[in-house]
Amino acid sequence: MTKTKVDIDNEIQWCPGCGNFSILKSMENAFTALGLEPKDLLIVSGIGQAGKTPNYMECNMLHGLHGRALPLATGAKIANSDLNIIVNTGDGDCYGEGGNHFLAAIRRNIDITVLIHNNRVYGLTKGQASPTAAFGMKTKHQNRGTISSSFNPAATALVMGAGFIAQGFSGNMKQLEYLIVEAINFKGFSMVDIHQPCVSFNKINTHSWYKSRVFDLNDTDHDYSNYENALQTVHNKNHKIPLGIIYKKPGVPFHERLDVLKKQPLLKYKFDGAQLENILTTAV
Ligand SMILES: Cc1ncc(C[n+]2csc(CCOP(=O)(O)OP(=O)(O)O)c2C)c(N)n1
Ligand code: SF4
């Protein structure tokens, strides 16, 4: 069973009250529910408060540069498709610096689960507006309000053809655990965009701000297998925040699109130096 290391090592570096704690605990609960052992798991992250997450779990981890968690996860999945690969990334990391990698991972349908800790600010660097900040949001740095319009992750993922799109909230751990389990069980690219307060630097999108806006899609007649239904949900005009599975449609994942990977993971192939030499010498 995969345990968090929070209580054991007391090494955690997040502010008291940060939404990251509930995300971490929901991950532990989800891994336990799935019977995942640390050896079965690779957690990949980039830079930011979200990027610290794998440090607080018993797991294999790969900590990359800012915005580069997704290409690392892609390479790891190609090398060893037997691994369950989870990416912990922030809204700045994933939708800002790593934005193009987000699009590429969806197009390739890499069989990984991406958990985005979406607090609408760059937490680690003290609260600049991130791509998901609302237009006009005032921060210490954008003191007249941000002049960029807000990025809509679920809408972007949907039109790009992502197979599993969900939205969660750090203030609803039971649902978040369920969404993480469903995302991991999904074969192909899966993402859970998790609304998370940053208690130190985002005084607008607070826990109570979210509480008064979130609603459970299960309480509506939402059909996550219906694209039109999902499209309407992600363009929700009433400023409420839908939580749950927005869209789910399986497709062929990347490692099953190539015969060489379909046969066995890359790491099980023997290194053939002569073949490499041949490629290098004949390449134009
Ligand atoms: C290429 C690059 N740009 C900027 C930075 C500086 N930087 C480090 S962490 C960070 C903010 C991360 O924000 P987010 O992904 O939203 O994560 P959070 O800390 O809010 O969880 C920034 C801008 C960097 N390290 N590398
Ligand atoms: S700065 Fe914000 S995101 Fe970072 S640990 Fe503190 S509350 Fe959490």
mmCIF file with all atom_site columns, C-alpha atoms in Angstrom, residues 106-111 186-189 249-258 262:
data_model
loop_
_atom_site.group_PDB
_atom_site.id
_atom_site.type_symbol
_atom_site.label_atom_id
_atom_site.label_alt_id
_atom_site.label_comp_id
_atom_site.label_asym_id
_atom_site.label_entity_id
_atom_site.label_seq_id
_atom_site.pdbx_PDB_ins_code
_atom_site.Cartn_x
_atom_site.Cartn_y
_atom_site.Cartn_z
_atom_site.occupancy
_atom_site.B_iso_or_equiv
_atom_site.pdbx_formal_charge
_atom_site.auth_seq_id
_atom_site.auth_comp_id
_atom_site.auth_asym_id
_atom_site.auth_atom_id
_atom_site.pdbx_PDB_model_num
ATOM 1  C CA . ILE A 1 106 ? -3.642  14.659 -25.425 1.00 0.00 ? 106 ILE A CA 1
ATOM 2  C CA . ARG A 1 107 ? -3.050  14.223 -29.171 1.00 0.00 ? 107 ARG A CA 1
ATOM 3  C CA . ARG A 1 108 ? -0.818  11.216 -28.550 1.00 0.00 ? 108 ARG A CA 1
ATOM 4  C CA . ASN A 1 109 ? -3.244  9.762  -26.025 1.00 0.00 ? 109 ASN A CA 1
ATOM 5  C CA . ILE A 1 110 ? -0.464  8.833  -23.623 1.00 0.00 ? 110 ILE A CA 1
ATOM 6  C CA . ASP A 1 111 ? -1.851  6.434  -21.006 1.00 0.00 ? 111 ASP A CA 1
ATOM 7  C CA . PHE A 1 186 ? -9.027  4.740  -17.651 1.00 0.00 ? 186 PHE A CA 1
ATOM 8  C CA . LYS A 1 187 ? -6.829  3.466  -20.491 1.00 0.00 ? 187 LYS A CA 1
ATOM 9  C CA . GLY A 1 188 ? -5.447  6.550  -22.231 1.00 0.00 ? 188 GLY A CA 1
ATOM 10 C CA . PHE A 1 189 ? -4.879  10.188 -21.319 1.00 0.00 ? 189 PHE A CA 1
ATOM 11 C CA . LYS A 1 249 ? -14.547 8.041  -24.150 1.00 0.00 ? 249 LYS A CA 1
ATOM 12 C CA . PRO A 1 250 ? -11.877 5.375  -24.550 1.00 0.00 ? 250 PRO A CA 1
ATOM 13 C CA . GLY A 1 251 ? -9.515  5.413  -27.544 1.00 0.00 ? 251 GLY A CA 1
ATOM 14 C CA . VAL A 1 252 ? -6.337  3.576  -28.535 1.00 0.00 ? 252 VAL A CA 1
ATOM 15 C CA . PRO A 1 253 ? -3.443  4.731  -26.317 1.00 0.00 ? 253 PRO A CA 1
ATOM 16 C CA . PHE A 1 254 ? -0.061  5.642  -27.793 1.00 0.00 ? 254 PHE A CA 1
ATOM 17 C CA . HIS A 1 255 ? 1.759   2.476  -26.682 1.00 0.00 ? 255 HIS A CA 1
ATOM 18 C CA . GLU A 1 256 ? -0.806  0.387  -28.567 1.00 0.00 ? 256 GLU A CA 1
ATOM 19 C CA . ARG A 1 257 ? -0.529  2.414  -31.765 1.00 0.00 ? 257 ARG A CA 1
ATOM 20 C CA . LEU A 1 258 ? 2.984   1.177  -32.518 1.00 0.00 ? 258 LEU A CA 1
ATOM 21 C CA . LYS A 1 262 ? 2.389   -3.302 -28.564 1.00 0.00 ? 262 LYS A CA 1
#
